[in-house]
Short mmCIF file of C-alpha atoms and ligand atoms in Angstrom, two decimals:
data_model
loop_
_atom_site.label_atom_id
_atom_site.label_comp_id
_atom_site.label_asym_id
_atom_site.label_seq_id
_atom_site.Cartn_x
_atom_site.Cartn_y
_atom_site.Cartn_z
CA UNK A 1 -3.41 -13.56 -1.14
CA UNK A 2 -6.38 -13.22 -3.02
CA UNK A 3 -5.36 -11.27 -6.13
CA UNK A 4 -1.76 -9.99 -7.54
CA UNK A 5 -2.42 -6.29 -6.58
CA UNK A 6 -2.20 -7.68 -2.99
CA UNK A 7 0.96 -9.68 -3.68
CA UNK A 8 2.07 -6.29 -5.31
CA UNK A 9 1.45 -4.34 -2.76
CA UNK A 10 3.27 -6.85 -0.56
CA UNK A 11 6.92 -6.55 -2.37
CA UNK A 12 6.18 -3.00 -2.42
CA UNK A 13 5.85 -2.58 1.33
CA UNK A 14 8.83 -4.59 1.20
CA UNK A 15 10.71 -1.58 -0.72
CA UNK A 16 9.57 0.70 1.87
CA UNK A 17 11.15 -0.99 4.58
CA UNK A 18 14.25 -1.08 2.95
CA UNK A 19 14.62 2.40 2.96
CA UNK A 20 13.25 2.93 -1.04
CA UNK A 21 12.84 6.50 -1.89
CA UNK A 22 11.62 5.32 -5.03
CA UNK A 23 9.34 2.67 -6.16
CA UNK A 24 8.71 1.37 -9.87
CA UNK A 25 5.85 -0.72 -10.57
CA UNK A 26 5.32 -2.13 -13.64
CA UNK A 27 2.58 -5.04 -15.45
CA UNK A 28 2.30 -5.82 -18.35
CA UNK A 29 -0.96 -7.93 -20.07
CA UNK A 30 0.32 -9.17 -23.15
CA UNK A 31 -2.17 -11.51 -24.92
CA UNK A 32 0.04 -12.02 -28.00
CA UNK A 33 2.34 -13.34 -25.89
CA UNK A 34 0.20 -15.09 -23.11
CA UNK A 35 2.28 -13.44 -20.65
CA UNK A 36 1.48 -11.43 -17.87
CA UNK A 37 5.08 -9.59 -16.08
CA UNK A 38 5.29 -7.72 -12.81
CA UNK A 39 8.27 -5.64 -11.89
CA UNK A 40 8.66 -3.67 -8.61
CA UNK A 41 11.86 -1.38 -9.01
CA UNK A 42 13.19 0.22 -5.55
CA UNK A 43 16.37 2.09 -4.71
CA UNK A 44 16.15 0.51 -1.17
CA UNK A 45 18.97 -0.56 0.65
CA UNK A 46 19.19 -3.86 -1.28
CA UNK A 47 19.68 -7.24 -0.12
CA UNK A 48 23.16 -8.82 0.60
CA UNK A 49 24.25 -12.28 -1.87
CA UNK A 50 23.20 -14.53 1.85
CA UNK A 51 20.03 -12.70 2.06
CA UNK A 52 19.23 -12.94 -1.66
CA UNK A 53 19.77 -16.91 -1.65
CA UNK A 54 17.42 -17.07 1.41
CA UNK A 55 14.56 -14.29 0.21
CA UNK A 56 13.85 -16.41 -2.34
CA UNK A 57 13.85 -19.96 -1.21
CA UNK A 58 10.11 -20.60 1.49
CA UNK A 59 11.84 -23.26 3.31
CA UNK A 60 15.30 -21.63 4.19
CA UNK A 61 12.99 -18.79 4.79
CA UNK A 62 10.65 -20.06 7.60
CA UNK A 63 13.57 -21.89 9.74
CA UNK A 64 15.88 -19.19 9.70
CA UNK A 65 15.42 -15.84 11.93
CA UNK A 66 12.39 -13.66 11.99
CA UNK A 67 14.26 -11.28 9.09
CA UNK A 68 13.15 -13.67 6.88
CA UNK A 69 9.65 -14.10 6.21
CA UNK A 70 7.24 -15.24 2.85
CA UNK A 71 5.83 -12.30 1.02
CA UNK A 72 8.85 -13.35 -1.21
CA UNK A 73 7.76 -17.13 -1.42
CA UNK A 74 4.24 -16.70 -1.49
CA UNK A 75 4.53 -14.05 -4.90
CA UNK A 76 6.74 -17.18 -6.51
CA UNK A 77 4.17 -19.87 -5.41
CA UNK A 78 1.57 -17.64 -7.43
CA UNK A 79 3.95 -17.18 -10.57
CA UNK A 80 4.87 -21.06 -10.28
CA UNK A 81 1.10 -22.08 -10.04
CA UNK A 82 0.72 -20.40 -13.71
CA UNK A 83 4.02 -21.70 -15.27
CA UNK A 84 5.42 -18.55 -14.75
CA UNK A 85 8.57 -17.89 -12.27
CA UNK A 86 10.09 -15.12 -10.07
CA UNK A 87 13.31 -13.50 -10.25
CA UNK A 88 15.39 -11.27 -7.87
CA UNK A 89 18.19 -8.80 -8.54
CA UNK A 90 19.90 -7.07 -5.84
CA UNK A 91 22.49 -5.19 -5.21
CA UNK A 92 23.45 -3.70 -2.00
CA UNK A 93 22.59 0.08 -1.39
CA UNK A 94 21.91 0.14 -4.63
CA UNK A 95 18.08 -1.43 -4.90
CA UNK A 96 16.53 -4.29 -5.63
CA UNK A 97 13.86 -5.68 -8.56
CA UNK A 98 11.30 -8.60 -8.28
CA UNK A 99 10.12 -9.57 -11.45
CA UNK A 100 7.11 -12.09 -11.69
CA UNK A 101 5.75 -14.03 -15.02
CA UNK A 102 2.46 -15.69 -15.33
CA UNK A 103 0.66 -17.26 -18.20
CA UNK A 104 -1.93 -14.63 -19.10
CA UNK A 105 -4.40 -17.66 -19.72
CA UNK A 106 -3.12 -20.23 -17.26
CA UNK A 107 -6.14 -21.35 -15.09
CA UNK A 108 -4.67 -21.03 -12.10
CA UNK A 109 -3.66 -17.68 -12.52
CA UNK A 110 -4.58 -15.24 -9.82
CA UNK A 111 -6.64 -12.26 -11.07
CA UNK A 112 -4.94 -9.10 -10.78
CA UNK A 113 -7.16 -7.46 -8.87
CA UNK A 114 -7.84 -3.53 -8.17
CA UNK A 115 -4.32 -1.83 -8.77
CA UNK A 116 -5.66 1.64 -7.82
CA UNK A 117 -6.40 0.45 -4.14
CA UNK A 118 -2.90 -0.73 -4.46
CA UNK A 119 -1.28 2.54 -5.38
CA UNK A 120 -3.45 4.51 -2.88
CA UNK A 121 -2.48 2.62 -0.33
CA UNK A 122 0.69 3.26 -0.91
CA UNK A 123 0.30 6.87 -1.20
CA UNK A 124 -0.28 6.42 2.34
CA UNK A 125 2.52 4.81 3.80
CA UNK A 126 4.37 6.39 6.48
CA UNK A 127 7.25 7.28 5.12
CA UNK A 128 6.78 9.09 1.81
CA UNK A 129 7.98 7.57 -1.41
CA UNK A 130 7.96 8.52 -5.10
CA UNK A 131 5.68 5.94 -7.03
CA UNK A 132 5.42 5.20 -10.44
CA UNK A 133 3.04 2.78 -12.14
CA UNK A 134 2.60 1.62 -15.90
CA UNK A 135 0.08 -0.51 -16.46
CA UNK A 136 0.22 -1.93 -19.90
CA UNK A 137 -2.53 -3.82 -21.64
CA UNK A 138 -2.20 -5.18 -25.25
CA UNK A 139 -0.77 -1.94 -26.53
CA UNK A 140 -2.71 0.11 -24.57
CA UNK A 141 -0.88 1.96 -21.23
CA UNK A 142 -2.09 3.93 -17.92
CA UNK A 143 1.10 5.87 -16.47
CA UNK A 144 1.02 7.38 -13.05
CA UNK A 145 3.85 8.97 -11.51
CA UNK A 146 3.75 10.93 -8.32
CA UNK A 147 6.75 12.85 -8.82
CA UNK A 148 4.86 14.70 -12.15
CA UNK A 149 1.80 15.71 -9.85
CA UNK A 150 4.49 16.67 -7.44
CA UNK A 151 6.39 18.66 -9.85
CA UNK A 152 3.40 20.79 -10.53
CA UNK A 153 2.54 21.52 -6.93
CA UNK A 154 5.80 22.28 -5.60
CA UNK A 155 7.35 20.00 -2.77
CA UNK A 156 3.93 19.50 -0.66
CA UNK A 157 2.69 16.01 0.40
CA UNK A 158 0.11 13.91 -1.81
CA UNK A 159 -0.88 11.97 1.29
CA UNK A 160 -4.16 13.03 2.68
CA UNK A 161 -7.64 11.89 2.70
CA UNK A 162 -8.48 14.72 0.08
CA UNK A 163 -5.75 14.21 -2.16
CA UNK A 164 -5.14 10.57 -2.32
CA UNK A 165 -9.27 10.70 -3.04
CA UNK A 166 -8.50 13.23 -6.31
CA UNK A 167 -5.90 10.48 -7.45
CA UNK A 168 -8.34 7.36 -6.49
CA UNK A 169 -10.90 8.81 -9.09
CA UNK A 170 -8.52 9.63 -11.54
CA UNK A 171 -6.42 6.44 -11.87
CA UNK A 172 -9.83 5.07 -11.92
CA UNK A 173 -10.67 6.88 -14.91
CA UNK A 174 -7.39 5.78 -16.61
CA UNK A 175 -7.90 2.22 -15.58
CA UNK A 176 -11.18 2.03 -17.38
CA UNK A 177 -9.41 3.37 -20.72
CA UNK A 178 -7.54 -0.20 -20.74
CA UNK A 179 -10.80 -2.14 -20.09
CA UNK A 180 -11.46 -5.10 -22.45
CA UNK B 1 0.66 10.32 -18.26
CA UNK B 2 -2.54 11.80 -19.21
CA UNK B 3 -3.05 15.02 -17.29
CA UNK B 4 -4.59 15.28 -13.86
CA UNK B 5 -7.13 18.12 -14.66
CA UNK B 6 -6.25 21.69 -13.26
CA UNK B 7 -9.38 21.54 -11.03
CA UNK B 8 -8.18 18.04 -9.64
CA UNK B 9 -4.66 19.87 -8.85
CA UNK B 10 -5.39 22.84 -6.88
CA UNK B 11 -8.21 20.38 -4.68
CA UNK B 12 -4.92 18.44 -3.91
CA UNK B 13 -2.86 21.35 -3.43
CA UNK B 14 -6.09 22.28 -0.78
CA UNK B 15 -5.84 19.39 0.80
CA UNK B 16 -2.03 19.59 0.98
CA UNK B 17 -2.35 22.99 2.92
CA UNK B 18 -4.26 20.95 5.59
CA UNK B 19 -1.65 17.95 5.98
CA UNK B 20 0.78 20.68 6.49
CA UNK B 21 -1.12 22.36 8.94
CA UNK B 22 -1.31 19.06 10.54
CA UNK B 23 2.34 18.05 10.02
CA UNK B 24 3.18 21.10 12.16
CA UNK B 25 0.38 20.79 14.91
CA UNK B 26 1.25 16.81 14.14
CA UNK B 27 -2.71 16.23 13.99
CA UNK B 28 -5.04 15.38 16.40
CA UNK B 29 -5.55 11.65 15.66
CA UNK B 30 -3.26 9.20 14.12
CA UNK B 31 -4.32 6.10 12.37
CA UNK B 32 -2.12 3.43 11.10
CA UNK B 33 -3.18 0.66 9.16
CA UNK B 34 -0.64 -2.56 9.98
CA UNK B 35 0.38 -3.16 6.43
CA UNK B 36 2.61 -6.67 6.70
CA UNK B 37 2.36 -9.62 4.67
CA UNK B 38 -0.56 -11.18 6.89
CA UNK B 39 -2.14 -7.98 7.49
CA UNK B 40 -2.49 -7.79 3.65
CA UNK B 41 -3.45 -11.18 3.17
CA UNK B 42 -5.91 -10.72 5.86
CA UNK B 43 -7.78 -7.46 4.05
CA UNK B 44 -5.96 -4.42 5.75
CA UNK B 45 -5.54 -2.82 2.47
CA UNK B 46 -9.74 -2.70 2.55
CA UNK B 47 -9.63 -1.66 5.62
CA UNK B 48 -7.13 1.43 5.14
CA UNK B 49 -9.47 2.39 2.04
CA UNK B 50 -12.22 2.15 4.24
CA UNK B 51 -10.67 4.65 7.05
CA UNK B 52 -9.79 6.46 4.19
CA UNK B 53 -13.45 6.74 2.76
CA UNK B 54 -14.97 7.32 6.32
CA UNK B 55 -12.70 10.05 7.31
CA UNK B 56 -13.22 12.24 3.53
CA UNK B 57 -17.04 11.39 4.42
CA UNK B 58 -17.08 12.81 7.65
CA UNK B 59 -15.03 15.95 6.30
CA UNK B 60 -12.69 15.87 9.16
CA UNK B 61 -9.06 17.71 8.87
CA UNK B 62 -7.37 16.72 11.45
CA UNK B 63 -6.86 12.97 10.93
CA UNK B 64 -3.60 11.91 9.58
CA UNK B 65 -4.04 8.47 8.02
CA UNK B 66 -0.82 6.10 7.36
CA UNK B 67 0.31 2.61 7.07
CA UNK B 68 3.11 0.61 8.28
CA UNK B 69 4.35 -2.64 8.43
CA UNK B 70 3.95 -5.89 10.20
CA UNK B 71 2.67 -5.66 13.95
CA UNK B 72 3.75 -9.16 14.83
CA UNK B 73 0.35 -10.38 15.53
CA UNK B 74 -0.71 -12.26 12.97
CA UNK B 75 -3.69 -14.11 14.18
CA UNK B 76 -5.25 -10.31 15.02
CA UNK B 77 -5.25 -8.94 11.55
CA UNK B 78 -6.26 -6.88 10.22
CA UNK B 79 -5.31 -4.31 12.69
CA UNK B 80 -4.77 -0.44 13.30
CA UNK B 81 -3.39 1.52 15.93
CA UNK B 82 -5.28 4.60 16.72
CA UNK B 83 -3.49 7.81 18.35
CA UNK B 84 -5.33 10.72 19.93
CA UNK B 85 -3.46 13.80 20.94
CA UNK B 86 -4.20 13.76 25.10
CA UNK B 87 -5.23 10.55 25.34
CA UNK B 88 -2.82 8.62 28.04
CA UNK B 89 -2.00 5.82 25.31
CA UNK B 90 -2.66 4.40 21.45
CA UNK B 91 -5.35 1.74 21.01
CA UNK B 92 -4.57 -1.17 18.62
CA UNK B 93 -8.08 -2.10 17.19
CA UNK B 94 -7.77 -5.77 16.11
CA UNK B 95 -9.54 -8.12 13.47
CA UNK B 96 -11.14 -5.59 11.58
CA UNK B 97 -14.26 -5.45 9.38
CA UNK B 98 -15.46 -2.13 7.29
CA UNK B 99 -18.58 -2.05 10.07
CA UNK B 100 -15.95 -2.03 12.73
CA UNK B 101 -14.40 1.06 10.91
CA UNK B 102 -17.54 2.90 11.21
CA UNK B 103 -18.33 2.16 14.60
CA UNK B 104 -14.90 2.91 15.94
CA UNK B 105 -14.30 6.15 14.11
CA UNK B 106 -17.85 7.56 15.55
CA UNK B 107 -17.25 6.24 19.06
CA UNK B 108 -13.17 6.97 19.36
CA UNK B 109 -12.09 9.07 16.49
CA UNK B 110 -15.62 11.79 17.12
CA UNK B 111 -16.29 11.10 20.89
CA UNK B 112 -13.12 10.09 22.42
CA UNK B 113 -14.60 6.97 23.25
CA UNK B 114 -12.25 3.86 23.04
CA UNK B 115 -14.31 0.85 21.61
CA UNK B 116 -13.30 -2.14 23.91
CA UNK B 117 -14.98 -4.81 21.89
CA UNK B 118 -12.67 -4.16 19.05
CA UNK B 119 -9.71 -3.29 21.07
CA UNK B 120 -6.34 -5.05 22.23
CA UNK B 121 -4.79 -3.50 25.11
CA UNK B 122 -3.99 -0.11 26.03
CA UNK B 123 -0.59 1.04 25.43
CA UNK B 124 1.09 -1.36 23.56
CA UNK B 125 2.56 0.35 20.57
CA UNK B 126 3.35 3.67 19.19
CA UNK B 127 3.27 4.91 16.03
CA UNK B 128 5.41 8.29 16.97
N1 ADP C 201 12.96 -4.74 -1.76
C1 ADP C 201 13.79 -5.28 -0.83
N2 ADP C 201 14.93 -4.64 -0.48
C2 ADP C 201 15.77 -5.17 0.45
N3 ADP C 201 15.54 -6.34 1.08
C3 ADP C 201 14.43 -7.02 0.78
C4 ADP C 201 13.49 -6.53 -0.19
N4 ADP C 201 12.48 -7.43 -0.30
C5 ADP C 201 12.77 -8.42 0.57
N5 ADP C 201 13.94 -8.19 1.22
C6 ADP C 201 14.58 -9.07 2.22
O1 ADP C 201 14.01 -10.35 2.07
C7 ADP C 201 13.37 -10.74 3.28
C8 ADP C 201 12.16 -11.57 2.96
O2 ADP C 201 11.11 -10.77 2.40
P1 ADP C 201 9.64 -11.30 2.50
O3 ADP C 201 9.58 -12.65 1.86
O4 ADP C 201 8.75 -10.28 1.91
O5 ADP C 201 9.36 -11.45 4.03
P2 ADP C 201 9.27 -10.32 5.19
O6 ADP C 201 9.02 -9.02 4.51
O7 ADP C 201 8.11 -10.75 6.03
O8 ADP C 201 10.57 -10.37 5.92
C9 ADP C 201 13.09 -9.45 4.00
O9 ADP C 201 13.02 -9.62 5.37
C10 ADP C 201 14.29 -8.61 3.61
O10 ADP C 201 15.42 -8.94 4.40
MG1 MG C 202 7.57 -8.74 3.01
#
């Protein structure tokens, strides 16, 4: 993966398959701290203490059946390269979180990449799921959650070309007021 | 959040009356970007926002546009699976470039012409 909004979107396609009617995605640039955190929050079906154990470990992972695979290892690999780590917690039917640290300044840490293509493409998946995003930067925060637009509109789907478009521009707009 | 203007709203509320529309006809064409790990890795999510950008370009209303997970062909990514209401089966479109997108939604998606180039097989998947 190129950048973390593709790892991000990743675990979060990960959420949808387990059933997640809800989605939390959080990062978090914080240059006092030289630390950089993702969190992606679902209320999937969660993952079982055997499952857990393997999700996160590659090499268990690629000699075991095909319902293990490495979006898991590969988001780790990219937190290890920056002396950073990833966590799991899950509990079953209850939901599962993947946290991620980086060193904000570590040279080997993966840009994040565009976070609104991220979101819109999730917007789009096929089932429909409630997304929220906080993206905070040094103090400074862009919040986006679906269920608010929702709210206002009444109980009508955000995913079409026209729509997802209106919320492209406008999360665009509220990326830019975080810009350096 | 900082509010989505009022103008912004009611164009999504618009476009929502459309989907529904759809939902209920279930749309003449379904696309489905395969969104698994190496789809990702491979540049589907480009490739959805291209579809995306092609379809609001060419004003069309009767395209419903989704994404799913892994297809199980890795070395074919990125891929989508195109659906058109009479059509005797879907058409998975494989290794995909933005260009591709164009030329495929003209040819198939406008004039019911499969592209074979950029095509799989016939009748390998649905999405419905
Ligand atoms: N959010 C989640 N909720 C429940 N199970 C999950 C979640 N994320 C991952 N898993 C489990 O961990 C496995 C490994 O995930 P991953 O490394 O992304 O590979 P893949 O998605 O290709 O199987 C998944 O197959 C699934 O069983
Ligand atoms: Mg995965």
């Amino acid at each position: 993966m190129e950048d973390l909004s593709l790892h991000i979107l990743d675990i979060a396609e990960n959420s949808i398959a387990a059933g997640a009617h809800n989605i939390s995605i959080v990062v978090n640039e914080d240059a006092a701290h030289d630390l950089l955190t993702i969190e992606i929050t679902d209320d999937g079906k969660g993952m079982s203490a055997e499952v857990l154990r393997s999700a996160a470990d590659p090499f268990y992972t690629t000699r075991t059946t095909r319902e293990i695979g490495f979006g898991l290892a590969l988001l780790k690999d990219a937190a290890e390269m920056a002396s950073g780590g990833m966590e799991i917690q899950s509990t079953p039917n209850l939901g599962t979180k993947v946290r991620a640290t980086f060193q904000l300044s570590h040279i080997d840490r993966k840009p994040l990449g565009d976070m609104v293509e991220t979101i819109t493409a999730l917007l789009c998946s096929s089932v429909e799921v409630h997304v929220l995003y906080v993206h905070a930067r040094d103090g400074n925060k862009v919040v986006f959650d679906t269920r608010e637009i929702r709210d206002e509109l009444g109980s009508i789907s955000l995913n079409s070309v026209k729509a997802i478009s209106v919320i492209r521009g406008y999360l665009n707009q509220e990326e830019d007021t975080l810009a350096h | 959040m900082g509010k989505i203007a009022i103008e912004d709203l009611a164009k999504i509320q618009e476009a929502a009356r459309y989907k529904i529309a759809l939902r209920q006809g279930a749309g003449r064409v379904r696309i489905n970007v395969h969104m698994g790990t190496c789809g990702i890795a491979a540049g589907a999510r480009g490739i959805l926002t291209a579809v995306m950008k092609e379809i609001e370009a060419r004003n069309l209303h009767d395209v419903i546009i989704t994404n799913s997970g892994c297809a199980g062909l890795c070395s074919q990514e990125p891929m989508m699976t195109i659906e058109v209401l009479g059509e005797p089966a879907p058409v998975k479109y494989v290794l995909l470039t933005p260009e591709k997108i164009t030329k495929i939604i003209d040819m198939h998606v406008l004039k019911g012409q499969v592209v074979k180039e950029c095509a799989l097989a016939l009748g390998s998947e649905r999405t419905r």
